[in-house]
Amino acid sequence: MKLLLRMGQIGTSEEFVQQAYKKFSTYCLNSRADVIMARQDFKDVGDLFVKTNELESFCDKTIELSRELRENGNLRLSDILINELSKLCLSFSNYNRAEELLLVAIRNCQNKNDSLHELARLIDLEKLYKETNNRKALFQILGMKKACCKKILNNYEDSVSNYDSILKNPTSKKSVEIQLAFTYSALAEMLERRKPEDALRMYQKVREIYQAIKCPKEVEFYDKKINWLLKKINKK
């Protein structure tokens, strides 16, 4: 399917947008729908709704479409639409919708044991909570991210085999290790004042990760961080 209609060819812009979504929805619900084509059409139709300030309507329609796809057994396209919609909402700072959708996307990934996609959505949610300054939720999501990284690294090959993507290659093992280091560091920063000993242990884990993957500049940086925090603890 290609969205070749031009704005104004069929009545008002609102009618055009609604007709475009109807065409997109019909295509997705077709058992022969191509997932890659549907993903591209999602972006094209989404742009129309954004340009006409109808992002909320686009969200409502796509959530309903995703539900219909799931009921029809097309779980893959259903999950892809939720993933793409969550990223769209995040890019336009629609934080409430983005949070709602990302939590759904994370559950979907967990249900099919797709830990690499779960990690990607956890990173999106981490970004959201940082931007909204929600420290309590951020701390919780960092804990989930840490557990996810460990799960992937415990059996990276198995995680790759469960990676369900239509375009992108799986994240490398080293990238996951770096994400784990980022997570430990972020948690440590949040704990420095209240629980400096816990923060120290986390910084030491960060250093170990960078040492293992041969990142000398990062090792040097965390050596300084650890020494600084040790002096602070010993002054008490």
PDB file of C-alpha atoms in Angstrom:
ATOM      1  CA  MET A   1       0.000   0.000   0.000  1.00  0.00           C
ATOM      2  CA  LYS A   2       1.209   3.508  -0.765  1.00  0.00           C
ATOM      3  CA  LEU A   3      -0.342   6.684   0.574  1.00  0.00           C
ATOM      4  CA  LEU A   4      -0.352   8.707  -2.616  1.00  0.00           C
ATOM      5  CA  LEU A   5      -3.320  10.960  -1.878  1.00  0.00           C
ATOM      6  CA  ARG A   6      -2.643  14.665  -1.709  1.00  0.00           C
ATOM      7  CA  MET A   7      -4.041  17.046   0.859  1.00  0.00           C
ATOM      8  CA  GLY A   8      -7.250  18.615  -0.469  1.00  0.00           C
ATOM      9  CA  GLN A   9      -8.070  15.971  -3.079  1.00  0.00           C
ATOM     10  CA  ILE A  10     -10.850  14.483  -0.954  1.00  0.00           C
ATOM     11  CA  GLY A  11     -12.717  17.182   0.918  1.00  0.00           C
ATOM     12  CA  THR A  12     -11.322  18.849   4.015  1.00  0.00           C
ATOM     13  CA  SER A  13      -7.938  18.106   5.532  1.00  0.00           C
ATOM     14  CA  GLU A  14      -9.709  16.304   8.396  1.00  0.00           C
ATOM     15  CA  GLU A  15     -11.555  14.058   5.952  1.00  0.00           C
ATOM     16  CA  PHE A  16      -8.315  13.377   4.120  1.00  0.00           C
ATOM     17  CA  VAL A  17      -6.508  12.386   7.309  1.00  0.00           C
ATOM     18  CA  GLN A  18      -9.329  10.127   8.472  1.00  0.00           C
ATOM     19  CA  GLN A  19      -9.489   8.465   5.057  1.00  0.00           C
ATOM     20  CA  ALA A  20      -5.728   7.937   5.101  1.00  0.00           C
ATOM     21  CA  TYR A  21      -5.958   6.216   8.483  1.00  0.00           C
ATOM     22  CA  LYS A  22      -8.848   4.039   7.322  1.00  0.00           C
ATOM     23  CA  LYS A  23      -6.757   2.913   4.369  1.00  0.00           C
ATOM     24  CA  PHE A  24      -3.773   2.247   6.634  1.00  0.00           C
ATOM     25  CA  SER A  25      -5.911   0.284   9.118  1.00  0.00           C
ATOM     26  CA  THR A  26      -7.480  -1.834   6.379  1.00  0.00           C
ATOM     27  CA  TYR A  27      -4.041  -2.670   5.023  1.00  0.00           C
ATOM     28  CA  CYS A  28      -2.697  -3.671   8.438  1.00  0.00           C
ATOM     29  CA  LEU A  29      -5.661  -5.954   9.108  1.00  0.00           C
ATOM     30  CA  ASN A  30      -5.110  -7.728   5.800  1.00  0.00           C
ATOM     31  CA  SER A  31      -3.513 -11.101   6.487  1.00  0.00           C
ATOM     32  CA  ARG A  32      -1.057 -10.473   3.643  1.00  0.00           C
ATOM     33  CA  ALA A  33       0.135  -7.101   4.952  1.00  0.00           C
ATOM     34  CA  ASP A  34       3.887  -6.589   4.683  1.00  0.00           C
ATOM     35  CA  VAL A  35       5.279  -5.600   8.077  1.00  0.00           C
ATOM     36  CA  ILE A  36       8.002  -3.340   6.675  1.00  0.00           C
ATOM     37  CA  MET A  37       5.508  -1.533   4.439  1.00  0.00           C
ATOM     38  CA  ALA A  38       3.044  -1.178   7.325  1.00  0.00           C
ATOM     39  CA  ARG A  39       5.777   0.348   9.507  1.00  0.00           C
ATOM     40  CA  GLN A  40       6.596   2.922   6.822  1.00  0.00           C
ATOM     41  CA  ASP A  41       2.921   3.725   6.292  1.00  0.00           C
ATOM     42  CA  PHE A  42       2.584   4.197  10.052  1.00  0.00           C
ATOM     43  CA  LYS A  43       5.205   6.943   9.845  1.00  0.00           C
ATOM     44  CA  ASP A  44       3.527   8.580   6.841  1.00  0.00           C
ATOM     45  CA  VAL A  45       0.058   8.574   8.412  1.00  0.00           C
ATOM     46  CA  GLY A  46       1.479   9.682  11.746  1.00  0.00           C
ATOM     47  CA  ASP A  47       3.038  12.702  10.063  1.00  0.00           C
ATOM     48  CA  LEU A  48      -0.397  13.683   8.719  1.00  0.00           C
ATOM     49  CA  PHE A  49      -1.953  13.553  12.192  1.00  0.00           C
ATOM     50  CA  VAL A  50       0.941  15.497  13.717  1.00  0.00           C
ATOM     51  CA  LYS A  51       0.678  18.215  11.046  1.00  0.00           C
ATOM     52  CA  THR A  52      -3.043  18.613  11.777  1.00  0.00           C
ATOM     53  CA  ASN A  53      -2.506  18.605  15.581  1.00  0.00           C
ATOM     54  CA  GLU A  54      -4.321  15.297  15.973  1.00  0.00           C
ATOM     55  CA  LEU A  55      -1.674  13.228  17.754  1.00  0.00           C
ATOM     56  CA  GLU A  56      -4.112  12.183  20.500  1.00  0.00           C
ATOM     57  CA  SER A  57      -6.567  10.906  17.920  1.00  0.00           C
ATOM     58  CA  PHE A  58      -3.761   9.025  16.174  1.00  0.00           C
ATOM     59  CA  CYS A  59      -2.828   7.412  19.493  1.00  0.00           C
ATOM     60  CA  ASP A  60      -6.403   6.318  20.200  1.00  0.00           C
ATOM     61  CA  LYS A  61      -6.848   4.858  16.735  1.00  0.00           C
ATOM     62  CA  THR A  62      -3.503   3.047  16.751  1.00  0.00           C
ATOM     63  CA  ILE A  63      -4.029   1.545  20.205  1.00  0.00           C
ATOM     64  CA  GLU A  64      -7.372   0.199  19.008  1.00  0.00           C
ATOM     65  CA  LEU A  65      -5.793  -1.087  15.799  1.00  0.00           C
ATOM     66  CA  SER A  66      -3.043  -2.789  17.798  1.00  0.00           C
ATOM     67  CA  ARG A  67      -5.713  -4.489  19.925  1.00  0.00           C
ATOM     68  CA  GLU A  68      -7.524  -5.732  16.815  1.00  0.00           C
ATOM     69  CA  LEU A  69      -4.283  -7.065  15.347  1.00  0.00           C
ATOM     70  CA  ARG A  70      -3.536  -8.919  18.577  1.00  0.00           C
ATOM     71  CA  GLU A  71      -7.004 -10.443  18.613  1.00  0.00           C
ATOM     72  CA  ASN A  72      -6.469 -11.542  15.005  1.00  0.00           C
ATOM     73  CA  GLY A  73      -3.186 -13.222  15.945  1.00  0.00           C
ATOM     74  CA  ASN A  74      -0.843 -10.704  14.307  1.00  0.00           C
ATOM     75  CA  LEU A  75       1.186 -10.084  17.456  1.00  0.00           C
ATOM     76  CA  ARG A  76       4.263  -8.937  15.592  1.00  0.00           C
ATOM     77  CA  LEU A  77       2.621  -6.007  13.816  1.00  0.00           C
ATOM     78  CA  SER A  78       0.605  -5.197  16.928  1.00  0.00           C
ATOM     79  CA  ASP A  79       3.820  -4.888  18.958  1.00  0.00           C
ATOM     80  CA  ILE A  80       5.569  -2.890  16.236  1.00  0.00           C
ATOM     81  CA  LEU A  81       2.755  -0.306  16.177  1.00  0.00           C
ATOM     82  CA  ILE A  82       2.920   0.127  19.964  1.00  0.00           C
ATOM     83  CA  ASN A  83       6.716   0.464  19.842  1.00  0.00           C
ATOM     84  CA  GLU A  84       6.601   3.051  17.064  1.00  0.00           C
ATOM     85  CA  LEU A  85       3.759   4.968  18.689  1.00  0.00           C
ATOM     86  CA  SER A  86       5.628   5.155  22.003  1.00  0.00           C
ATOM     87  CA  LYS A  87       8.694   6.593  20.248  1.00  0.00           C
ATOM     88  CA  LEU A  88       6.532   9.099  18.360  1.00  0.00           C
ATOM     89  CA  CYS A  89       4.878  10.314  21.575  1.00  0.00           C
ATOM     90  CA  LEU A  90       8.252  10.597  23.302  1.00  0.00           C
ATOM     91  CA  SER A  91       9.698  12.638  20.430  1.00  0.00           C
ATOM     92  CA  PHE A  92       6.814  15.125  20.757  1.00  0.00           C
ATOM     93  CA  SER A  93       7.090  15.248  24.576  1.00  0.00           C
ATOM     94  CA  ASN A  94       3.672  13.660  25.042  1.00  0.00           C
ATOM     95  CA  TYR A  95       4.987  12.101  28.229  1.00  0.00           C
ATOM     96  CA  ASN A  96       1.791  10.630  29.675  1.00  0.00           C
ATOM     97  CA  ARG A  97       0.995   8.748  26.495  1.00  0.00           C
ATOM     98  CA  ALA A  98       4.628   7.756  25.990  1.00  0.00           C
ATOM     99  CA  GLU A  99       4.858   6.305  29.503  1.00  0.00           C
ATOM    100  CA  GLU A 100       1.623   4.355  29.046  1.00  0.00           C
ATOM    101  CA  LEU A 101       2.760   2.921  25.721  1.00  0.00           C
ATOM    102  CA  LEU A 102       6.312   2.151  26.815  1.00  0.00           C
ATOM    103  CA  LEU A 103       5.049   0.148  29.787  1.00  0.00           C
ATOM    104  CA  VAL A 104       2.832  -1.853  27.415  1.00  0.00           C
ATOM    105  CA  ALA A 105       5.760  -2.338  25.021  1.00  0.00           C
ATOM    106  CA  ILE A 106       7.986  -3.563  27.855  1.00  0.00           C
ATOM    107  CA  ARG A 107       5.368  -6.108  28.934  1.00  0.00           C
ATOM    108  CA  ASN A 108       5.030  -7.301  25.340  1.00  0.00           C
ATOM    109  CA  CYS A 109       8.807  -7.794  25.107  1.00  0.00           C
ATOM    110  CA  GLN A 110       8.872  -9.694  28.388  1.00  0.00           C
ATOM    111  CA  ASN A 111       6.024 -11.964  27.262  1.00  0.00           C
ATOM    112  CA  LYS A 112       8.000 -13.085  24.205  1.00  0.00           C
ATOM    113  CA  ASN A 113      11.368 -13.036  26.012  1.00  0.00           C
ATOM    114  CA  ASP A 114      12.775 -10.369  23.675  1.00  0.00           C
ATOM    115  CA  SER A 115      15.236  -8.878  26.158  1.00  0.00           C
ATOM    116  CA  LEU A 116      17.102  -6.732  23.632  1.00  0.00           C
ATOM    117  CA  HIS A 117      13.936  -4.873  22.642  1.00  0.00           C
ATOM    118  CA  GLU A 118      12.960  -4.706  26.311  1.00  0.00           C
ATOM    119  CA  LEU A 119      16.258  -2.955  27.005  1.00  0.00           C
ATOM    120  CA  ALA A 120      15.614  -0.452  24.200  1.00  0.00           C
ATOM    121  CA  ARG A 121      12.199   0.460  25.632  1.00  0.00           C
ATOM    122  CA  LEU A 122      13.631   0.688  29.162  1.00  0.00           C
ATOM    123  CA  ILE A 123      16.202   3.167  27.832  1.00  0.00           C
ATOM    124  CA  ASP A 124      13.340   5.191  26.306  1.00  0.00           C
ATOM    125  CA  LEU A 125      11.517   5.174  29.640  1.00  0.00           C
ATOM    126  CA  GLU A 126      14.722   6.161  31.441  1.00  0.00           C
ATOM    127  CA  LYS A 127      14.975   9.157  29.101  1.00  0.00           C
ATOM    128  CA  LEU A 128      11.357  10.088  29.808  1.00  0.00           C
ATOM    129  CA  TYR A 129      11.796  10.040  33.584  1.00  0.00           C
ATOM    130  CA  LYS A 130      14.981  12.082  33.334  1.00  0.00           C
ATOM    131  CA  GLU A 131      13.221  14.699  31.195  1.00  0.00           C
ATOM    132  CA  THR A 132      10.262  14.868  33.595  1.00  0.00           C
ATOM    133  CA  ASN A 133      12.529  14.811  36.669  1.00  0.00           C
ATOM    134  CA  ASN A 134      10.658  11.845  38.168  1.00  0.00           C
ATOM    135  CA  ARG A 135      13.408  10.544  40.433  1.00  0.00           C
ATOM    136  CA  LYS A 136      11.345   7.849  42.139  1.00  0.00           C
ATOM    137  CA  ALA A 137      10.228   6.311  38.845  1.00  0.00           C
ATOM    138  CA  LEU A 138      13.730   6.753  37.402  1.00  0.00           C
ATOM    139  CA  PHE A 139      15.285   4.800  40.267  1.00  0.00           C
ATOM    140  CA  GLN A 140      12.797   1.969  39.738  1.00  0.00           C
ATOM    141  CA  ILE A 141      13.332   1.822  35.994  1.00  0.00           C
ATOM    142  CA  LEU A 142      17.117   1.828  36.430  1.00  0.00           C
ATOM    143  CA  GLY A 143      16.707  -1.234  38.639  1.00  0.00           C
ATOM    144  CA  MET A 144      14.696  -2.919  35.875  1.00  0.00           C
ATOM    145  CA  LYS A 145      17.287  -1.884  33.302  1.00  0.00           C
ATOM    146  CA  LYS A 146      20.108  -3.334  35.404  1.00  0.00           C
ATOM    147  CA  ALA A 147      18.254  -6.658  35.693  1.00  0.00           C
ATOM    148  CA  CYS A 148      17.549  -6.676  31.950  1.00  0.00           C
ATOM    149  CA  CYS A 149      21.201  -6.039  31.050  1.00  0.00           C
ATOM    150  CA  LYS A 150      22.318  -8.838  33.363  1.00  0.00           C
ATOM    151  CA  LYS A 151      19.753 -11.198  31.844  1.00  0.00           C
ATOM    152  CA  ILE A 152      21.034 -10.444  28.332  1.00  0.00           C
ATOM    153  CA  LEU A 153      24.690 -10.812  29.283  1.00  0.00           C
ATOM    154  CA  ASN A 154      24.014 -14.063  31.115  1.00  0.00           C
ATOM    155  CA  ASN A 155      23.119 -15.635  27.760  1.00  0.00           C
ATOM    156  CA  TYR A 156      23.716 -13.180  24.954  1.00  0.00           C
ATOM    157  CA  GLU A 157      23.314 -15.771  22.187  1.00  0.00           C
ATOM    158  CA  ASP A 158      19.885 -16.735  23.498  1.00  0.00           C
ATOM    159  CA  SER A 159      18.875 -13.063  23.623  1.00  0.00           C
ATOM    160  CA  VAL A 160      19.940 -12.621  19.997  1.00  0.00           C
ATOM    161  CA  SER A 161      17.892 -15.640  18.936  1.00  0.00           C
ATOM    162  CA  ASN A 162      14.795 -14.088  20.544  1.00  0.00           C
ATOM    163  CA  TYR A 163      15.403 -10.659  18.998  1.00  0.00           C
ATOM    164  CA  ASP A 164      12.399  -9.886  16.816  1.00  0.00           C
ATOM    165  CA  SER A 165      13.327  -7.059  14.450  1.00  0.00           C
ATOM    166  CA  ILE A 166      12.437  -6.365  10.842  1.00  0.00           C
ATOM    167  CA  LEU A 167      15.354  -4.030  10.076  1.00  0.00           C
ATOM    168  CA  LYS A 168      17.949  -3.453  12.795  1.00  0.00           C
ATOM    169  CA  ASN A 169      20.713  -5.809  13.829  1.00  0.00           C
ATOM    170  CA  PRO A 170      20.804  -6.775  17.523  1.00  0.00           C
ATOM    171  CA  THR A 171      22.709  -4.564  19.920  1.00  0.00           C
ATOM    172  CA  SER A 172      26.249  -5.843  20.428  1.00  0.00           C
ATOM    173  CA  LYS A 173      27.279  -7.511  23.662  1.00  0.00           C
ATOM    174  CA  LYS A 174      29.744  -4.683  24.328  1.00  0.00           C
ATOM    175  CA  SER A 175      26.962  -2.105  23.947  1.00  0.00           C
ATOM    176  CA  VAL A 176      24.883  -3.974  26.524  1.00  0.00           C
ATOM    177  CA  GLU A 177      27.883  -4.025  28.881  1.00  0.00           C
ATOM    178  CA  ILE A 178      28.249  -0.270  28.438  1.00  0.00           C
ATOM    179  CA  GLN A 179      24.540   0.205  29.159  1.00  0.00           C
ATOM    180  CA  LEU A 180      24.999  -1.804  32.362  1.00  0.00           C
ATOM    181  CA  ALA A 181      27.903   0.471  33.297  1.00  0.00           C
ATOM    182  CA  PHE A 182      25.759   3.552  32.584  1.00  0.00           C
ATOM    183  CA  THR A 183      23.013   2.095  34.774  1.00  0.00           C
ATOM    184  CA  TYR A 184      25.269   1.344  37.730  1.00  0.00           C
ATOM    185  CA  SER A 185      26.735   4.842  37.450  1.00  0.00           C
ATOM    186  CA  ALA A 186      23.299   6.503  37.327  1.00  0.00           C
ATOM    187  CA  LEU A 187      22.148   4.522  40.360  1.00  0.00           C
ATOM    188  CA  ALA A 188      25.349   5.389  42.221  1.00  0.00           C
ATOM    189  CA  GLU A 189      24.859   9.098  41.568  1.00  0.00           C
ATOM    190  CA  MET A 190      21.376   8.887  43.056  1.00  0.00           C
ATOM    191  CA  LEU A 191      22.700   7.085  46.146  1.00  0.00           C
ATOM    192  CA  GLU A 192      25.845   9.148  46.843  1.00  0.00           C
ATOM    193  CA  ARG A 193      24.296  11.319  49.558  1.00  0.00           C
ATOM    194  CA  ARG A 194      21.943   8.847  51.260  1.00  0.00           C
ATOM    195  CA  LYS A 195      23.887   5.588  50.896  1.00  0.00           C
ATOM    196  CA  PRO A 196      27.499   6.374  49.954  1.00  0.00           C
ATOM    197  CA  GLU A 197      28.707   2.822  50.686  1.00  0.00           C
ATOM    198  CA  ASP A 198      26.182   1.399  48.203  1.00  0.00           C
ATOM    199  CA  ALA A 199      27.180   4.052  45.696  1.00  0.00           C
ATOM    200  CA  LEU A 200      30.835   3.103  46.161  1.00  0.00           C
ATOM    201  CA  ARG A 201      30.124  -0.557  45.390  1.00  0.00           C
ATOM    202  CA  MET A 202      28.279   0.449  42.236  1.00  0.00           C
ATOM    203  CA  TYR A 203      31.113   2.684  41.054  1.00  0.00           C
ATOM    204  CA  GLN A 204      33.467  -0.234  41.620  1.00  0.00           C
ATOM    205  CA  LYS A 205      31.223  -2.404  39.412  1.00  0.00           C
ATOM    206  CA  VAL A 206      31.331   0.292  36.723  1.00  0.00           C
ATOM    207  CA  ARG A 207      35.111   0.297  36.890  1.00  0.00           C
ATOM    208  CA  GLU A 208      35.207  -3.505  36.594  1.00  0.00           C
ATOM    209  CA  ILE A 209      33.037  -3.408  33.481  1.00  0.00           C
ATOM    210  CA  TYR A 210      35.215  -0.806  31.764  1.00  0.00           C
ATOM    211  CA  GLN A 211      38.333  -2.700  32.787  1.00  0.00           C
ATOM    212  CA  ALA A 212      36.948  -5.891  31.241  1.00  0.00           C
ATOM    213  CA  ILE A 213      36.040  -4.254  27.931  1.00  0.00           C
ATOM    214  CA  LYS A 214      39.338  -2.339  27.808  1.00  0.00           C
ATOM    215  CA  CYS A 215      38.248   1.295  28.157  1.00  0.00           C
ATOM    216  CA  PRO A 216      41.252   2.868  29.950  1.00  0.00           C
ATOM    217  CA  LYS A 217      39.964   6.456  29.995  1.00  0.00           C
ATOM    218  CA  GLU A 218      36.756   5.370  31.703  1.00  0.00           C
ATOM    219  CA  VAL A 219      38.715   3.209  34.172  1.00  0.00           C
ATOM    220  CA  GLU A 220      40.867   6.224  35.059  1.00  0.00           C
ATOM    221  CA  PHE A 221      37.774   8.408  35.513  1.00  0.00           C
ATOM    222  CA  TYR A 222      36.120   5.940  37.896  1.00  0.00           C
ATOM    223  CA  ASP A 223      39.352   5.396  39.801  1.00  0.00           C
ATOM    224  CA  LYS A 224      39.184   9.101  40.642  1.00  0.00           C
ATOM    225  CA  LYS A 225      35.475   8.873  41.420  1.00  0.00           C
ATOM    226  CA  ILE A 226      36.011   5.926  43.757  1.00  0.00           C
ATOM    227  CA  ASN A 227      38.925   7.603  45.564  1.00  0.00           C
ATOM    228  CA  TRP A 228      36.899  10.797  45.999  1.00  0.00           C
ATOM    229  CA  LEU A 229      33.955   8.900  47.474  1.00  0.00           C
ATOM    230  CA  LEU A 230      36.229   6.812  49.728  1.00  0.00           C
ATOM    231  CA  LYS A 231      37.714   9.986  51.217  1.00  0.00           C
ATOM    232  CA  LYS A 232      34.221  11.362  51.734  1.00  0.00           C
ATOM    233  CA  ILE A 233      33.111   8.188  53.534  1.00  0.00           C
ATOM    234  CA  ASN A 234      36.225   8.059  55.721  1.00  0.00           C
ATOM    235  CA  LYS A 235      35.693  11.647  56.910  1.00  0.00           C
ATOM    236  CA  LYS A 236      32.450  10.683  58.593  1.00  0.00           C
TER     237      LYS A 236
END
